[in-house]
Amino acid sequence: MTRVLYDLCGIDEGLRFSPYCWRVRYALAHKGLEVQTRPWHFTDKEALAFASHDKVPVLVDGDEVVTESYEILRYLDRAYPEAPLLGEGLAETRARFFKYYAERSLAPAMLRTIIMDLLNAIHPDDRAYFRETREKRFGRTLEEFHSPAKGLAQLDAALEPLRAQLTDSDFLDGDAPAGADYLVFGNFMWARCVSSADLVSNADPVHGWLERMLDQHGGLGRRALRVTDIEGAYR
Amino acid sequence: MTRVLYDLCGIDEGLRFSPYCWRVRYALAHKGLEVQTRPWHFTDKEALAFASHDKVPVLVDGDEVVTESYEILRYLDRAYPEAPLLGEGLAETRARFFKYYAERSLAPAMLRTIIMDLLNAIHPDDRAYFRETREKRFGRTLEEFHSPAKGLAQLDAALEPLRAQLTDSDFLDGDAPAGADYLVFGNFMWARCVSSADLVSNADPVHGWLERMLDQHGGLGRRALRVTDIEGAYR
């Protein structure tokens, strides 16, 4: 049986930057599960028709087809109970808060900082779609939305609870990473793959955590292709 | 045996507004434990000498003397394991994030909004101490720090993950409140007791949660004296 993850790619098939797909790739590695990733890009909706879904990640695990990153983590905990990602009861309910913290606090701040880099990194066929959907969402042009100064200030404020947690322990989930770490770290992989922007100073406790996360699971994150690695791609 | 909680009071002995003490009062109620609160104010350091500590909450439970709100919640889970507040393992580690979210994201935003109300509400003997310690911390006068416009904008941004979590479930910890709810709600009791500022619009999912939290444990929060209830106290 081949386990398959549909994974967002950009200007290069090897450039994988979806924060949601990164959550899943780390989660699979956490469980010790092999996966074959299949590159997909935004406008290739037909390729996902089998899943009745129009976004990645989509995980195909034997007969199971699972969509949405958080649901995939839950599925992995059910199907492979060892080494819990989210856990159960209070642990699981609290894990959801990390999902929302990543999506509602960190992501908007990061996006404001890296959106032009993101536009540059995505597949050329996707750019019109990306511009149209995002401009509709923001109510202004990408160029108007783009403001690294505002984004970084917003991010600096949003990182406060993360800093405190990472002063107490090496990982958000304690001595070793688990679901909370992956839910949040996905966003940093997103920024890392498409941009050279320095989001966190190296004196920040978050910086040490990012370095540790990049090294996890055989350097899964550190080995990932960045747009800056592709000749002529980073403008 | 009488269980005693040293609890911060203000201009009136009945005005109890410490966010940390509110965490503990809700936690005790959650466990179904009776407590006698003992009013204490900032500069009354000698009253806490027995605990080798200079801040409230201080809980005296039989032979046990426990300080710091989070440690008190942990103690309560150890001593009275039914109806966990923080839980264990991943649940407990993730609960800490709510503590930091409350203290590092919400509290500064609220403080900026209510600090002059807070100064007004504290015990007259404490005001010089309060001004001196806070001005040192902020590097400016209370009057300069005070900015409801900035504070409310900051709070609005900081509430994003809370809103999302409370759209999924009635309480942060799911169908019923537990430690995460109390860790965060303490800050709202703080603001409620000293100020009439509207921090959250009634269309906000956070508003519904605040109403539910006020009603918990026989209306523990709703019954609390507010500065606006004391004749001539709110200026």
mmCIF file with all atom_site columns, N, CA, C and O in Angstrom, chain A residues 9 48 69 85 97 104-105 150 164 175 180 184 230:
data_model
loop_
_atom_site.group_PDB
_atom_site.id
_atom_site.type_symbol
_atom_site.label_atom_id
_atom_site.label_alt_id
_atom_site.label_comp_id
_atom_site.label_asym_id
_atom_site.label_entity_id
_atom_site.label_seq_id
_atom_site.pdbx_PDB_ins_code
_atom_site.Cartn_x
_atom_site.Cartn_y
_atom_site.Cartn_z
_atom_site.occupancy
_atom_site.B_iso_or_equiv
_atom_site.pdbx_formal_charge
_atom_site.auth_seq_id
_atom_site.auth_comp_id
_atom_site.auth_asym_id
_atom_site.auth_atom_id
_atom_site.pdbx_PDB_model_num
ATOM 1  N N  . CYS A 1 9   ? 2.465   22.642 -4.387 1.00 0.00 ? 9   CYS A N  1
ATOM 2  C CA . CYS A 1 9   ? 3.790   23.004 -4.893 1.00 0.00 ? 9   CYS A CA 1
ATOM 3  C C  . CYS A 1 9   ? 3.724   24.366 -5.561 1.00 0.00 ? 9   CYS A C  1
ATOM 4  O O  . CYS A 1 9   ? 2.649   24.902 -5.832 1.00 0.00 ? 9   CYS A O  1
ATOM 5  N N  . LEU A 1 48  ? -8.326  16.648 -7.337 1.00 0.00 ? 48  LEU A N  1
ATOM 6  C CA . LEU A 1 48  ? -8.835  16.329 -6.001 1.00 0.00 ? 48  LEU A CA 1
ATOM 7  C C  . LEU A 1 48  ? -10.312 15.927 -6.003 1.00 0.00 ? 48  LEU A C  1
ATOM 8  O O  . LEU A 1 48  ? -10.901 15.687 -4.950 1.00 0.00 ? 48  LEU A O  1
ATOM 9  N N  . SER A 1 69  ? -6.098  19.629 7.502  1.00 0.00 ? 69  SER A N  1
ATOM 10 C CA . SER A 1 69  ? -4.929  19.216 8.291  1.00 0.00 ? 69  SER A CA 1
ATOM 11 C C  . SER A 1 69  ? -5.289  18.739 9.701  1.00 0.00 ? 69  SER A C  1
ATOM 12 O O  . SER A 1 69  ? -4.800  17.707 10.165 1.00 0.00 ? 69  SER A O  1
ATOM 13 N N  . LEU A 1 85  ? -0.571  12.683 18.790 1.00 0.00 ? 85  LEU A N  1
ATOM 14 C CA . LEU A 1 85  ? -0.318  14.040 18.280 1.00 0.00 ? 85  LEU A CA 1
ATOM 15 C C  . LEU A 1 85  ? -1.169  15.044 19.037 1.00 0.00 ? 85  LEU A C  1
ATOM 16 O O  . LEU A 1 85  ? -0.672  16.022 19.577 1.00 0.00 ? 85  LEU A O  1
ATOM 17 N N  . PHE A 1 97  ? -6.757  25.111 20.111 1.00 0.00 ? 97  PHE A N  1
ATOM 18 C CA . PHE A 1 97  ? -6.412  26.514 20.321 1.00 0.00 ? 97  PHE A CA 1
ATOM 19 C C  . PHE A 1 97  ? -5.094  26.864 19.612 1.00 0.00 ? 97  PHE A C  1
ATOM 20 O O  . PHE A 1 97  ? -4.937  27.979 19.108 1.00 0.00 ? 97  PHE A O  1
ATOM 21 N N  . ARG A 1 104 ? -5.072  32.339 13.069 1.00 0.00 ? 104 ARG A N  1
ATOM 22 C CA . ARG A 1 104 ? -5.697  33.651 13.245 1.00 0.00 ? 104 ARG A CA 1
ATOM 23 C C  . ARG A 1 104 ? -4.753  34.714 13.790 1.00 0.00 ? 104 ARG A C  1
ATOM 24 O O  . ARG A 1 104 ? -5.005  35.900 13.631 1.00 0.00 ? 104 ARG A O  1
ATOM 25 N N  . SER A 1 105 ? -3.715  34.295 14.542 1.00 0.00 ? 105 SER A N  1
ATOM 26 C CA . SER A 1 105 ? -2.789  35.291 15.085 1.00 0.00 ? 105 SER A CA 1
ATOM 27 C C  . SER A 1 105 ? -1.508  35.354 14.254 1.00 0.00 ? 105 SER A C  1
ATOM 28 O O  . SER A 1 105 ? -1.106  36.424 13.817 1.00 0.00 ? 105 SER A O  1
ATOM 29 N N  . LYS A 1 150 ? 4.300   46.580 9.245  1.00 0.00 ? 150 LYS A N  1
ATOM 30 C CA . LYS A 1 150 ? 3.117   46.276 10.056 1.00 0.00 ? 150 LYS A CA 1
ATOM 31 C C  . LYS A 1 150 ? 3.045   44.798 10.410 1.00 0.00 ? 150 LYS A C  1
ATOM 32 O O  . LYS A 1 150 ? 2.708   44.416 11.529 1.00 0.00 ? 150 LYS A O  1
ATOM 33 N N  . ALA A 1 164 ? 6.938   32.726 25.943 1.00 0.00 ? 164 ALA A N  1
ATOM 34 C CA . ALA A 1 164 ? 6.870   32.326 27.351 1.00 0.00 ? 164 ALA A CA 1
ATOM 35 C C  . ALA A 1 164 ? 6.845   30.806 27.468 1.00 0.00 ? 164 ALA A C  1
ATOM 36 O O  . ALA A 1 164 ? 7.556   30.223 28.279 1.00 0.00 ? 164 ALA A O  1
ATOM 37 N N  . ASP A 1 175 ? 8.939   18.299 26.573 1.00 0.00 ? 175 ASP A N  1
ATOM 38 C CA . ASP A 1 175 ? 10.318  17.915 26.271 1.00 0.00 ? 175 ASP A CA 1
ATOM 39 C C  . ASP A 1 175 ? 10.498  17.414 24.843 1.00 0.00 ? 175 ASP A C  1
ATOM 40 O O  . ASP A 1 175 ? 11.624  17.322 24.348 1.00 0.00 ? 175 ASP A O  1
ATOM 41 N N  . ALA A 1 180 ? 0.785   20.222 19.069 1.00 0.00 ? 180 ALA A N  1
ATOM 42 C CA . ALA A 1 180 ? 0.794   21.688 19.191 1.00 0.00 ? 180 ALA A CA 1
ATOM 43 C C  . ALA A 1 180 ? 1.983   22.278 18.439 1.00 0.00 ? 180 ALA A C  1
ATOM 44 O O  . ALA A 1 180 ? 1.867   23.314 17.767 1.00 0.00 ? 180 ALA A O  1
ATOM 45 N N  . VAL A 1 184 ? 1.652   24.806 14.894 1.00 0.00 ? 184 VAL A N  1
ATOM 46 C CA . VAL A 1 184 ? 2.207   26.159 14.826 1.00 0.00 ? 184 VAL A CA 1
ATOM 47 C C  . VAL A 1 184 ? 3.392   26.230 13.863 1.00 0.00 ? 184 VAL A C  1
ATOM 48 O O  . VAL A 1 184 ? 3.534   27.185 13.089 1.00 0.00 ? 184 VAL A O  1
ATOM 49 N N  . ILE A 1 230 ? 16.454  28.000 -5.623 1.00 0.00 ? 230 ILE A N  1
ATOM 50 C CA . ILE A 1 230 ? 16.162  27.765 -7.039 1.00 0.00 ? 230 ILE A CA 1
ATOM 51 C C  . ILE A 1 230 ? 16.734  28.925 -7.845 1.00 0.00 ? 230 ILE A C  1
ATOM 52 O O  . ILE A 1 230 ? 16.349  30.078 -7.638 1.00 0.00 ? 230 ILE A O  1
#
